[in-house]
mmCIF file of C-alpha atoms in Angstrom:
data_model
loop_
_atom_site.group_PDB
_atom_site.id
_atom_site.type_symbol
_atom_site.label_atom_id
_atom_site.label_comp_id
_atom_site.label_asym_id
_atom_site.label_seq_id
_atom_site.Cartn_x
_atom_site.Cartn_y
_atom_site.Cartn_z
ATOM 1 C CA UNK R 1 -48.306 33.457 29.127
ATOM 2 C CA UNK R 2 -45.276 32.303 27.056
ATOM 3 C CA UNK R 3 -42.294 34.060 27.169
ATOM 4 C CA UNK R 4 -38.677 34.780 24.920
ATOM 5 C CA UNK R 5 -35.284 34.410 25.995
ATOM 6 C CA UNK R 6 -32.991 36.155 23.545
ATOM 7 C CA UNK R 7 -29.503 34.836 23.657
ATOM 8 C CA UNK R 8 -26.567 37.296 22.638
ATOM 9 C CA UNK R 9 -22.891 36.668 21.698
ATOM 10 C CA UNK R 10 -21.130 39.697 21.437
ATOM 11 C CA UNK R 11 -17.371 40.699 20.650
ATOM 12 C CA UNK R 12 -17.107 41.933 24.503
ATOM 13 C CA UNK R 13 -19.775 39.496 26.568
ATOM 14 C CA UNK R 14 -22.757 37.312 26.308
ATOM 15 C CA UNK R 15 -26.431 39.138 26.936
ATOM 16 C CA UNK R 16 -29.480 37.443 27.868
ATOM 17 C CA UNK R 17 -33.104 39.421 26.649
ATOM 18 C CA UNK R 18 -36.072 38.252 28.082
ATOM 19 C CA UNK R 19 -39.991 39.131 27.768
ATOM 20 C CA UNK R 20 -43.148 38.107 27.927
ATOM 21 C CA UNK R 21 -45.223 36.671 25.015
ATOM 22 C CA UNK R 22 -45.894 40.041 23.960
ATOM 23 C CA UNK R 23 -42.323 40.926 23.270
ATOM 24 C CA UNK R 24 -42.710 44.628 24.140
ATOM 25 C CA UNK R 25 -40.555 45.355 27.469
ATOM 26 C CA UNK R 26 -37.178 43.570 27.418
ATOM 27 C CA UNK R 27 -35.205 43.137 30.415
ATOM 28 C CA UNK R 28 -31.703 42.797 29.722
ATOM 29 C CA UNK R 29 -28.759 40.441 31.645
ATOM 30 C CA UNK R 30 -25.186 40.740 31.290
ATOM 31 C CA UNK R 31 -22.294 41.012 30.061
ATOM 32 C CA UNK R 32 -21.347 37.471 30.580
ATOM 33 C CA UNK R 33 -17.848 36.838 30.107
ATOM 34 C CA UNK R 34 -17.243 40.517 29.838
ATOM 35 C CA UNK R 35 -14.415 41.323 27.427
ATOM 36 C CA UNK R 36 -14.325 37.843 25.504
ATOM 37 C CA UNK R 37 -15.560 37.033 22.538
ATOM 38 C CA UNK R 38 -18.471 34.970 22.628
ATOM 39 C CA UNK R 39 -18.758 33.499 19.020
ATOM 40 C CA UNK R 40 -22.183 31.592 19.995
ATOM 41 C CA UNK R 41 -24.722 31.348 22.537
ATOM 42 C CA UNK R 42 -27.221 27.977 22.386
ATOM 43 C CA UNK R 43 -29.756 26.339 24.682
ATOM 44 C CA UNK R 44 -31.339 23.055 24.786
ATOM 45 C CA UNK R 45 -34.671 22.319 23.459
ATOM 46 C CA UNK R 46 -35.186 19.244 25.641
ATOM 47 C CA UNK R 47 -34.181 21.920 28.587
ATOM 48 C CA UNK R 48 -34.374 25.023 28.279
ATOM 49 C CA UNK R 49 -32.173 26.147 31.346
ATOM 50 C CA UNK R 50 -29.343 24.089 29.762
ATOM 51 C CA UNK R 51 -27.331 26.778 27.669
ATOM 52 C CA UNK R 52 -23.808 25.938 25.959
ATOM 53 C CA UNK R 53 -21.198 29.153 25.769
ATOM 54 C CA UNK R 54 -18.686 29.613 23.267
ATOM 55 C CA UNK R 55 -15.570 32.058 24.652
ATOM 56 C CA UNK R 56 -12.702 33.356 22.648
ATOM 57 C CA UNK R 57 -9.689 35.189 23.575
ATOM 58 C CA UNK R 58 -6.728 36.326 21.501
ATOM 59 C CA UNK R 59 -4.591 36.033 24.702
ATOM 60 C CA UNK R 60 -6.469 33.243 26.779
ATOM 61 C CA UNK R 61 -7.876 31.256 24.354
ATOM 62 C CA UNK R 62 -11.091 29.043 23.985
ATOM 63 C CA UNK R 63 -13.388 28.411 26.894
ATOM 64 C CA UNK R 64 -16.741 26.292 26.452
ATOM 65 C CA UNK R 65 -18.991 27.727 29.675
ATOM 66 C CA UNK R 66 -22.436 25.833 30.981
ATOM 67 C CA UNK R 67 -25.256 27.412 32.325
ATOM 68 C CA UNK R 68 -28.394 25.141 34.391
ATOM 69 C CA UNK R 69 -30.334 27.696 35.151
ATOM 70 C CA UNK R 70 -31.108 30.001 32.101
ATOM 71 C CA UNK R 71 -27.614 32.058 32.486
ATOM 72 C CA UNK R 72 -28.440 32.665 35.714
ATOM 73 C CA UNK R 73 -24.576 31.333 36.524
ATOM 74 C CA UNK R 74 -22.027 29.565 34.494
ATOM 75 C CA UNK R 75 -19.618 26.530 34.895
ATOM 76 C CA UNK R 76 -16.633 25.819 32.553
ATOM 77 C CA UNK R 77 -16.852 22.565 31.169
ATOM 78 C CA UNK R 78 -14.380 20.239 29.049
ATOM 79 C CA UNK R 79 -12.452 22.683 26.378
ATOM 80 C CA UNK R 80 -10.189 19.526 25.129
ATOM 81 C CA UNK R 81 -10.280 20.059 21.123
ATOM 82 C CA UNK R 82 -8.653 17.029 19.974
ATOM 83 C CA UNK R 83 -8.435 15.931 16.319
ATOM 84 C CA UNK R 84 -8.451 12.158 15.849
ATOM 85 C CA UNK R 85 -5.544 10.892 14.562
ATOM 86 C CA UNK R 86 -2.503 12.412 12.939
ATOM 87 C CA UNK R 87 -4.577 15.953 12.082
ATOM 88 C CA UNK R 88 -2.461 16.168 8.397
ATOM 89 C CA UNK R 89 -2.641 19.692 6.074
ATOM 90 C CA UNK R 90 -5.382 21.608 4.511
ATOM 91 C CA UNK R 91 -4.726 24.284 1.580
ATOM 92 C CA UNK R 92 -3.633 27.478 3.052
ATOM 93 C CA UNK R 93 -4.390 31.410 1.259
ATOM 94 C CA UNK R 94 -1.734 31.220 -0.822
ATOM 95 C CA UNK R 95 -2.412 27.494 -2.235
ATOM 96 C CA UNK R 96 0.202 25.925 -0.269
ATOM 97 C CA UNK R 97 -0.462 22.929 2.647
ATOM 98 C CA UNK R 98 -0.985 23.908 6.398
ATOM 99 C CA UNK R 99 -1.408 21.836 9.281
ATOM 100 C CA UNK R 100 -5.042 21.691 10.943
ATOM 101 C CA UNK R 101 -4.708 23.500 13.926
ATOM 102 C CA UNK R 102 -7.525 24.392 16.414
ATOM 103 C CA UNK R 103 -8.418 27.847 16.927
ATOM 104 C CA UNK R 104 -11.866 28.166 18.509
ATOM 105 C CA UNK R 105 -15.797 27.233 18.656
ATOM 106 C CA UNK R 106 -17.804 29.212 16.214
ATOM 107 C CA UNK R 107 -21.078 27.177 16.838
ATOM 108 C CA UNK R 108 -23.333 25.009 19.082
ATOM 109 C CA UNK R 109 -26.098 22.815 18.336
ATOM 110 C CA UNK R 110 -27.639 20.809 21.239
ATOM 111 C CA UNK R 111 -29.437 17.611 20.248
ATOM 112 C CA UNK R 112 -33.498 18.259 19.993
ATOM 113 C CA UNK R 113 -33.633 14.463 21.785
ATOM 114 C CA UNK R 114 -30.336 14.294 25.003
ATOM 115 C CA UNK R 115 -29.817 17.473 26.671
ATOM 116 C CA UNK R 116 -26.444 15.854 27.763
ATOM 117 C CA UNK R 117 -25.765 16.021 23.710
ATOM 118 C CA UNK R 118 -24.111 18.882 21.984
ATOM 119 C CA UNK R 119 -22.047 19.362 18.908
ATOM 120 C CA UNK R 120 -19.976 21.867 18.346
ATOM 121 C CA UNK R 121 -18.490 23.362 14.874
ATOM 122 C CA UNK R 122 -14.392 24.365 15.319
ATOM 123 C CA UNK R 123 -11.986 26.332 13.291
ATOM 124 C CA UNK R 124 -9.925 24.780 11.889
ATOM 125 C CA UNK R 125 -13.273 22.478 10.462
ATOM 126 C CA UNK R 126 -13.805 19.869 12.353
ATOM 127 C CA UNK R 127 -17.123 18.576 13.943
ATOM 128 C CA UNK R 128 -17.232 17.741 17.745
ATOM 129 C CA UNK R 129 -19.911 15.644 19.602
ATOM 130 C CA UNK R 130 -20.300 15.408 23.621
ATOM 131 C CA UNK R 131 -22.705 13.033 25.239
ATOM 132 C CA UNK R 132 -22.071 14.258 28.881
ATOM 133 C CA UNK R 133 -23.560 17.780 28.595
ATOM 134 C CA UNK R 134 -19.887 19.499 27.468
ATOM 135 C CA UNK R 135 -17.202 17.856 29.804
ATOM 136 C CA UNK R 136 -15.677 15.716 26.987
ATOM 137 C CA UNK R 137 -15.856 16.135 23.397
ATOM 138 C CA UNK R 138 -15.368 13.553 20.721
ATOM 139 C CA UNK R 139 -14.667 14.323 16.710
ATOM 140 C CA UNK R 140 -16.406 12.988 14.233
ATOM 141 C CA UNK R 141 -13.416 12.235 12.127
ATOM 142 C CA UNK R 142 -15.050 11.173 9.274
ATOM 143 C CA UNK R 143 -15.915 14.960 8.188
ATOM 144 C CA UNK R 144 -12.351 16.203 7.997
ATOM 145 C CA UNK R 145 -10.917 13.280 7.052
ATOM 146 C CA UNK R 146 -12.750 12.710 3.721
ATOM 147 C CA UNK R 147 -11.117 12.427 0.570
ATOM 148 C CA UNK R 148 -11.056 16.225 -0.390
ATOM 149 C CA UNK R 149 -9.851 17.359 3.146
ATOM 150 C CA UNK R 150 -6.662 18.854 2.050
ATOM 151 C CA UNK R 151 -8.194 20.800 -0.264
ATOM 152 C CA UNK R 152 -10.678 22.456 1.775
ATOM 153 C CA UNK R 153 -9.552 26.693 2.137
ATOM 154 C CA UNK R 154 -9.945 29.233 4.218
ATOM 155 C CA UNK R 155 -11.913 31.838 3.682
ATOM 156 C CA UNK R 156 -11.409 35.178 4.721
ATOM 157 C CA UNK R 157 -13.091 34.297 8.624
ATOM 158 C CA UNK R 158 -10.818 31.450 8.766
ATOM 159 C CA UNK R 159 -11.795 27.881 7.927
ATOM 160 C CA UNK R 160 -15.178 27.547 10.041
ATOM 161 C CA UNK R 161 -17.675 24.783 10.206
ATOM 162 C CA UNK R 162 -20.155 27.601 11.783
ATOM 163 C CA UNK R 163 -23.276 26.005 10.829
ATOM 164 C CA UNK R 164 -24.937 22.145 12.331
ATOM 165 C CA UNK R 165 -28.657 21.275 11.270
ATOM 166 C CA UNK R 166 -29.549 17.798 13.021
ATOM 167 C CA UNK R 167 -32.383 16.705 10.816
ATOM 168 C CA UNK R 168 -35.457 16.368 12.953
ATOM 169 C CA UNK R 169 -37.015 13.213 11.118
ATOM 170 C CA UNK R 170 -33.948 11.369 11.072
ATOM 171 C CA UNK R 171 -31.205 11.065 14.110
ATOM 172 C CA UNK R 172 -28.675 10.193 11.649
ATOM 173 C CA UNK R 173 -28.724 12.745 9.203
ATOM 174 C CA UNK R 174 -26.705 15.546 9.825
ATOM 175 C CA UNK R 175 -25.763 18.866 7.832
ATOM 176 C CA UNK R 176 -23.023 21.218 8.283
ATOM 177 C CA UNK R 177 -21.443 24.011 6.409
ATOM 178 C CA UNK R 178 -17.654 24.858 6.282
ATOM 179 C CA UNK R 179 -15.895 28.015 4.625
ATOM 180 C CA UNK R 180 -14.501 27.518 2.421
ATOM 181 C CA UNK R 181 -14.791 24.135 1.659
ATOM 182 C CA UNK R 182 -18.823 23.935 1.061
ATOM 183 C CA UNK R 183 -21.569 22.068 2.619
ATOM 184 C CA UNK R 184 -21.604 18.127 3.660
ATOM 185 C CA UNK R 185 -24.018 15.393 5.058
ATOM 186 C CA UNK R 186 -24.200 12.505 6.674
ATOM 187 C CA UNK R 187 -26.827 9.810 7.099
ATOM 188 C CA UNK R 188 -24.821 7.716 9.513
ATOM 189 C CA UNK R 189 -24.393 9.879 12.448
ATOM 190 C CA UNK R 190 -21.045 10.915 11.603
ATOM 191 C CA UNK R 191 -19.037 7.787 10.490
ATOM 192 C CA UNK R 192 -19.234 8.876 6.320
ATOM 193 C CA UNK R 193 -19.870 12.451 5.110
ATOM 194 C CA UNK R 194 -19.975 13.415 1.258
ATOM 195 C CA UNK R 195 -19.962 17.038 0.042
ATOM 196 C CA UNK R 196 -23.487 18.548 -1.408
ATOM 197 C CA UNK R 197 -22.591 21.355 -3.402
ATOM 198 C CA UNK R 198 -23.985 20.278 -7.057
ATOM 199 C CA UNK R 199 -25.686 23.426 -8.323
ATOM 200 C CA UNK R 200 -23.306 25.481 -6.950
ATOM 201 C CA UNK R 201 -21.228 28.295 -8.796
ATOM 202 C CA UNK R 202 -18.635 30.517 -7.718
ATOM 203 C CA UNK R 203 -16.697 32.470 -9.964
ATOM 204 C CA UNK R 204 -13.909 33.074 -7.331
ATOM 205 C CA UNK R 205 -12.693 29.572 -7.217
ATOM 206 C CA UNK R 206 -10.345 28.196 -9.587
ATOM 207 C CA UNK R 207 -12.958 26.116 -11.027
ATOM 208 C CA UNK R 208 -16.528 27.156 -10.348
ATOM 209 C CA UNK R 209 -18.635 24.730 -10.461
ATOM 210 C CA UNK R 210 -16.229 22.121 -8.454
ATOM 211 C CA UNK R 211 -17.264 19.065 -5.528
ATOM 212 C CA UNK R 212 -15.856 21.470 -2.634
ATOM 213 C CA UNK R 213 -14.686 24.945 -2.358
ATOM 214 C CA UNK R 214 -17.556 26.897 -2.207
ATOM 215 C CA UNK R 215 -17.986 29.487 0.131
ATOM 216 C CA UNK R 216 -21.410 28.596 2.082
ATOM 217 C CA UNK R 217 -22.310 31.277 4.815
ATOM 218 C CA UNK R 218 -25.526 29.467 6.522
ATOM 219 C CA UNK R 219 -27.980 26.802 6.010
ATOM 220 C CA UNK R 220 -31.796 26.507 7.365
ATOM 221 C CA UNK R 221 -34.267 24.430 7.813
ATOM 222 C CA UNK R 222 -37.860 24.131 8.475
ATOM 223 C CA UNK R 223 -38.521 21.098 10.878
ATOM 224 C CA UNK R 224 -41.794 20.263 8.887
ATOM 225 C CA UNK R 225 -40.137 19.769 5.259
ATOM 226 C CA UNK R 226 -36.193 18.644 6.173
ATOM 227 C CA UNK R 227 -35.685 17.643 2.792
ATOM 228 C CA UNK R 228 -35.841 21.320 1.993
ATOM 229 C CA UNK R 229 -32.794 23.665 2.609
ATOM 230 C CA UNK R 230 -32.008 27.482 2.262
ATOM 231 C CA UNK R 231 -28.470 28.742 1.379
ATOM 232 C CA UNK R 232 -26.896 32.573 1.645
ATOM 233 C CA UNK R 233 -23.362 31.492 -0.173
ATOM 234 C CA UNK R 234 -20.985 33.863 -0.495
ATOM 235 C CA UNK R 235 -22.906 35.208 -3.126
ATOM 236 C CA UNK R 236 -26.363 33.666 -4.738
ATOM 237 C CA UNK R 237 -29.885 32.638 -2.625
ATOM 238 C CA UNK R 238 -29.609 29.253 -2.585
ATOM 239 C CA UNK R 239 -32.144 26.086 -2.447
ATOM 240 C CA UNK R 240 -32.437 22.186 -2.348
ATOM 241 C CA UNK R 241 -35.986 20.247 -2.424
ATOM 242 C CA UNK R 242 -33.589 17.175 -2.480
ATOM 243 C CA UNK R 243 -31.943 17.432 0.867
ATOM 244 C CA UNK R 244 -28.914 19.031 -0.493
ATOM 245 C CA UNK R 245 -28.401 16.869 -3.803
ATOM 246 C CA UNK R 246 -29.385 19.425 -6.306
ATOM 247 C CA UNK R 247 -29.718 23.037 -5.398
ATOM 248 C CA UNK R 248 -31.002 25.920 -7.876
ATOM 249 C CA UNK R 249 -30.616 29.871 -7.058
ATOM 250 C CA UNK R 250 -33.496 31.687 -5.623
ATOM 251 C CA UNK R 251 -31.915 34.801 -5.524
ATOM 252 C CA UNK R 252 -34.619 36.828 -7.678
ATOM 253 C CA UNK R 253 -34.954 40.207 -7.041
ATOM 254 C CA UNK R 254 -33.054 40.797 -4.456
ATOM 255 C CA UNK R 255 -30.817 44.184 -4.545
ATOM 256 C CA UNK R 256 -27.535 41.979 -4.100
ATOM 257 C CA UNK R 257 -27.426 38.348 -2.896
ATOM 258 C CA UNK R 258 -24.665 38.522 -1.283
ATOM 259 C CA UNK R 259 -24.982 38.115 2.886
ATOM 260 C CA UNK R 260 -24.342 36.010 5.381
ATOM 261 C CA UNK R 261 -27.753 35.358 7.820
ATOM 262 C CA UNK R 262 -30.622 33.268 6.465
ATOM 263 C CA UNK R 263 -33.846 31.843 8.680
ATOM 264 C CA UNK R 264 -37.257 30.629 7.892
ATOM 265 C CA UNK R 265 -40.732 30.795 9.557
ATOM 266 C CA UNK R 266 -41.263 29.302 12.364
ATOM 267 C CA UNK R 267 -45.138 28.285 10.985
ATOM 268 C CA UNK R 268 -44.637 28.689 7.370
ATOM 269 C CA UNK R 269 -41.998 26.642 5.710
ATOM 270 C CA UNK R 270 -41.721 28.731 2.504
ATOM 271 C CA UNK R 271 -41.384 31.856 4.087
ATOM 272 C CA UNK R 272 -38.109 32.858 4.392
ATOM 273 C CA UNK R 273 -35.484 36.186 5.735
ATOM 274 C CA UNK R 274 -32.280 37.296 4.714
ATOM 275 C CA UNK R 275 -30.402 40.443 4.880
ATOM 276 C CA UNK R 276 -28.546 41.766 1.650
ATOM 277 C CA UNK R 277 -24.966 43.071 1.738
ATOM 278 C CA UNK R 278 -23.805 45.103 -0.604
ATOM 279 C CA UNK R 279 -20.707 43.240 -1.782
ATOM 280 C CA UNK R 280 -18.023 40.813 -0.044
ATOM 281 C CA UNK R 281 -15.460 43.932 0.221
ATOM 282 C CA UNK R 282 -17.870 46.365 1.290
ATOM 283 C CA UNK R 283 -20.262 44.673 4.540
ATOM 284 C CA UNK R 284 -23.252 47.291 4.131
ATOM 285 C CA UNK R 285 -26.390 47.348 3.316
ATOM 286 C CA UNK R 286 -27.016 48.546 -0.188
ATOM 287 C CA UNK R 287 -27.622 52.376 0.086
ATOM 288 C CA UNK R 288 -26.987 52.546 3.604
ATOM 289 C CA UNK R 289 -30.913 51.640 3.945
ATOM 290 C CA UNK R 290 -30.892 48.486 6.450
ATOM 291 C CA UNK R 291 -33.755 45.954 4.967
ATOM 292 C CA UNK R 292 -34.663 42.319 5.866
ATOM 293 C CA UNK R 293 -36.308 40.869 2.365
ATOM 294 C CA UNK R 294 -38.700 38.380 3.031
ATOM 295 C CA UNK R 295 -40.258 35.906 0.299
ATOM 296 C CA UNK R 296 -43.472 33.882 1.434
ATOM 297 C CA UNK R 297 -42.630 31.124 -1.876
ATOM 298 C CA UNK R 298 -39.710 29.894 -1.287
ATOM 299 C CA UNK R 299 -37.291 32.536 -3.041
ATOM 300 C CA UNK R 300 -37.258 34.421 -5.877
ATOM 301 C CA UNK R 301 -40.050 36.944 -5.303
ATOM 302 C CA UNK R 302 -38.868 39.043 -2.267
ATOM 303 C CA UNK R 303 -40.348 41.905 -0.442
ATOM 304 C CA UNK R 304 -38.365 44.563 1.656
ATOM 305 C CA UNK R 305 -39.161 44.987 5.591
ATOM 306 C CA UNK R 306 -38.395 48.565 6.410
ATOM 307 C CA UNK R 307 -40.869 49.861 8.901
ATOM 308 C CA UNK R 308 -38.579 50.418 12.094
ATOM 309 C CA UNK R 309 -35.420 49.970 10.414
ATOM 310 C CA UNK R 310 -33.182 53.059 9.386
ATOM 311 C CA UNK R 311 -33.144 53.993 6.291
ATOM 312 C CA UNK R 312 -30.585 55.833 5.885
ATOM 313 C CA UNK R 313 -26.720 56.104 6.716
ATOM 314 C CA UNK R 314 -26.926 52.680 7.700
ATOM 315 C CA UNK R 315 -23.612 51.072 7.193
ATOM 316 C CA UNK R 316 -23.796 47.955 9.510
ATOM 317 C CA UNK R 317 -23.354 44.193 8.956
ATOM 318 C CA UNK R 318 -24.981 40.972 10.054
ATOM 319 C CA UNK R 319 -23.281 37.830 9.938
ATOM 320 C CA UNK R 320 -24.214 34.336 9.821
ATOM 321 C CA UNK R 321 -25.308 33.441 13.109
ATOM 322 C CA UNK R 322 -27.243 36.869 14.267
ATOM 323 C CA UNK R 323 -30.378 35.800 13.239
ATOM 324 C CA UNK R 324 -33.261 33.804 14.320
ATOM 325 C CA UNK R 325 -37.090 33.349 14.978
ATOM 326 C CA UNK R 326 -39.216 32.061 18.008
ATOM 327 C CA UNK R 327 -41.905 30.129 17.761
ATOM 328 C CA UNK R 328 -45.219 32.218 18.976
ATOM 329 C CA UNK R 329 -47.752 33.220 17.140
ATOM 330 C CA UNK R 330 -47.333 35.557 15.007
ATOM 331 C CA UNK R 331 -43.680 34.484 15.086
ATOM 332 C CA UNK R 332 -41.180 36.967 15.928
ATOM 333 C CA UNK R 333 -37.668 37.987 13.666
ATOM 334 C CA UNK R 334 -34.459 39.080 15.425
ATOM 335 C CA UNK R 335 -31.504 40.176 14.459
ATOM 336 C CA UNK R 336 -28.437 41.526 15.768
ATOM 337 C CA UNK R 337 -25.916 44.126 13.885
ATOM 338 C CA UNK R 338 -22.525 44.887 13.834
ATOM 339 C CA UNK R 339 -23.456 48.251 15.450
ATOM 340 C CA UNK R 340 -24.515 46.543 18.619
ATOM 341 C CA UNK R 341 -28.273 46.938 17.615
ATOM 342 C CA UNK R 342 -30.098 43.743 18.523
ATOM 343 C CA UNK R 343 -34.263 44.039 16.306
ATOM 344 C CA UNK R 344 -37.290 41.783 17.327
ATOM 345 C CA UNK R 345 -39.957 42.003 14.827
ATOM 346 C CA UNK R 346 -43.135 40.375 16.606
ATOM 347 C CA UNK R 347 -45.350 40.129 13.616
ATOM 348 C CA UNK R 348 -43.044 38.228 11.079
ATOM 349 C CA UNK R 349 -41.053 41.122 9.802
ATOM 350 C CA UNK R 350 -43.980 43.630 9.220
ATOM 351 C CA UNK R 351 -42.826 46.022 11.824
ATOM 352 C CA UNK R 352 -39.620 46.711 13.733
ATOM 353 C CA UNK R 353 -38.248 47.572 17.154
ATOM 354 C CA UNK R 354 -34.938 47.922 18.855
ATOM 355 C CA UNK R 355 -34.845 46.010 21.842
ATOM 356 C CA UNK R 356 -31.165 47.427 22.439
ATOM 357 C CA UNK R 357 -29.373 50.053 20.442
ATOM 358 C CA UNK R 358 -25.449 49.734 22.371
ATOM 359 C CA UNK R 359 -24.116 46.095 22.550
ATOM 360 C CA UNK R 360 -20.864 45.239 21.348
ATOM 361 C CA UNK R 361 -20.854 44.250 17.785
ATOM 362 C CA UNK R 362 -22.950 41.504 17.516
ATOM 363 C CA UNK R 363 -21.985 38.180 16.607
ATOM 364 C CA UNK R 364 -24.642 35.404 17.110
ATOM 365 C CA UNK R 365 -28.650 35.323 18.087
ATOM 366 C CA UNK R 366 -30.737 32.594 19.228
ATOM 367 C CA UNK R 367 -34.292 32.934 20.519
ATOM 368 C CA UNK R 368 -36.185 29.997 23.068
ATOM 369 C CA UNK R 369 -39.566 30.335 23.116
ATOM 370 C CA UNK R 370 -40.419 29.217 26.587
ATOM 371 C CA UNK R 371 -43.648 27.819 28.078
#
C-alpha cells in the first residue's frame, strides 16, 4: 500500500508525519532542529529519502541541513550565500536605497530530473542553484540583476523569493515569485529573467498597475497544463492561461481574497484551494470560522470546506508555504496553521481531520506520496 510523508517546518523544529495510504493513524517524528526556525522542509521526487532543510536563527543564523534517509538523520551541507558580483541597492520601506544583504532560505525546490539539484529562494531575493545535492550553491544572477532590481521592495516579511515552480515540460523554464517585487520567468535556465505581472493591480503601490512591485504571495501549477498558473497576491485570486503573460482575477465569490496559500489537484487541473484572510492587518479567517474554498473551474465559483474545521473563534493564519496535496486517489489536502494545527483532508477537501493539534506555529507543508 502507498504511503504519506508529511513534512513540517515549524517556528521551533522540523516534524515528519507519516501514514499509510489510508491517511487515518499518523505517527509523528521530531522536533528536528528543536528551537530554530525551519522556514521550509522539501524532498526529492527523483528520491524520496533525499530531503533539503531550511534553519533560521536570530542569534546563529542560516543553516541548510540534508537528510538520506527520510529524516531519519541530518547532515549540514554548504550554507555559502554568495551574490555574484558587486550585490548593489534595492529600495528600502521608506523609498530610500539599501544594500542586498542575505538573511536566510525561505524555500526549496529540488529538480523533478537530478536529485543532486536544488534551488533555493533567499531573502534578500536572489535565486540559488546547487548541482552537488546542497554543498555549494551558485546564483543565478540574472534574476536580481535585471533592469528593475533596485526597485524591487520589501514587503512587510522582508524581500523573499519564497516561491520556485520548475516547469515540468520544459527544463528551462523557470518561475519564481518575490515580495514585493512580483513574479518573473525564465526560459533559459536562469541566464535572462523578465517580470510577468501584466494584469496585475494593486492599489497600495505608487502606481498600480506597474512592470514590478506587486506583492505576489504563491504561485501553482498543475504538471499536466504548465502554461496555466494560480496566484493568491496580496490581495485578488489570480490566473494566467498564457504562462504568466496575461493574468485576469478569479477571485469571485470568495468572502475576501486576500491570503497567502494556494494549491491545485493533484488529478484535476482546474480544481483549486485557498484559504481566505480577512484583511492584510488582521491574519484571520473572516468570522473566526476557518474555511478552505475550493473551485472545481478554475476560479471564480468557490465552495466552502467546513466539515472538521472550527467554526468558530478561529483566529489563526496560514501562510504561503503551509499547504499542499499528495498524489493518491482521492487526493488528500493539508494544511498547517499558525496555531500549530497541521489538517489532512483525504477526500479532496470534503471532510477534515487534525492530524496534530500542538506544533509550533506552522510555517511550511509538503506532502510525498511514496510507493
Amino acid at each position: 500500500m502507498s504511503a504519506v510523508r508529511v513534512l513540517v517546518g515549524t517556528r521551533k523544529g522540523a516534524f515528519v508525519l507519516t501514514s499509510d495510504g489510508t491517511r487515518k493513524i499518523w505517527q509523528v517524528a521530531g522536533p528536528h532542529f528543536a528551537g530554530w526556525e525551519v522556514f521550509h522542509v522539501a524532498g526529492s521526487p527523483v528520491d524520496p529519502n533525499r530531503l533539503y532543510a531550511s534553519q533560521s536563527s536570530g542569534w546563529f543564523g542560516q543553516l541548510v541541513q540534508r537528510s538520506d534517509d527520510g529524516g531519519k538523520s541530518w547532515q549540514p551541507v554548504g550554507n555559502e550565500f554568495k551574490y555574484e558580483g558587486t550585490p548593489g541597492t534595492h529600495q528600502w520601506y521608506d523609498g530610500t536605497q539599501h544594500p542586498w544583504e542575505f538573511a536566510r532560505v525561505w524555500h526549496l525546490e529540488p529538480s523533478p530530473r537530478d536529485v543532486d539539484e536544488v534551488y533555493a529562494g533567499v531573502e534578500d531575493a536572489a535565486l540559488f542553484r546547487s548541482t552537488d545535492g546542497g554543498a555549494s550553491w551558485q546564483e543565478l544572477a540574472g534574476l536580481r540583476q535585471h533592469e528593475s532590481g533596485p526597485f524591487w521592495q520589501p514587503g512587510a516579511g522582508g524581500m523573499c523569493l519564497h516561491t520556485i515552480v520548475l516547469d515540468p515540460a520544459d527544463p528551462q523554464r523557470i518561475y519564481v515569485a518575490i515580495s514585493a517585487a512580483g513574479a518573473f520567468r525564465t526560459d533559459d535556465g536562469g541566464e535572462t529573467w523578465r517580470p510577468i505581472n501584466r494584469g496585475l493591480h494593486s492599489e497600495q503601490i505608487p502606481v498600480p498597475d506597474a512592470e514590478v512591485g506587486h506583492c505576489v504571495h504563491r504561485l501553482a501549477m498543475h504538471p499536466a497544463q504548465p502554461g496555466v498558473l494560480f496566484m493568491q497576491k496580496h490581495w485578488d485570486v489570480m490566473r494566467s492561461d498564457d504562462a504568466g503573460e496575461s493574468w485576469h482575477e478569479v477571485s469571485g465569490n470568495l468572502p475576501s481574497d486576500f491570503g497567502f496559500a494556494i494549491a491545485v489537484h493533484a488529478h484535476q487541473p482546474d480544481t483549486v484551494y485557498v484559504v481566505p484572510i480577512k484583511s492584510d492587518s488582521e491574519h484571520f479567517p473572516p468570522e473566526g470560522k476557518l474555511r478552505v474554498y475550493r473551485t472545481r473551474s478554475g476560479g471564480n465559483e468557490w465552495e466552502p470546506l467546513t466539515e472538521g474545521l472550527p467554526q468558530q473563534d478561529c483566529y489563526v493564519n496560514v501562510l504561503r508555504d503551509a499547504m499542499a496535496v499528495d498524489t493518491l486517489e482521492p487526493c488528500g489536502v493539508y494544511f498547517g496553521t499558525t496555531g500549530g494545527q497541521v489538517y489532512v483532508s483525504p477526500d479532496g477537501g470534503d471532510h477534515w481531520e487534525t492530524i496534530c493539534r500542538d506544533l509550533p506555529a506552522v510555517l511550511s507543508v509538503e506532502v510525498q506520496t511514496l510507493e
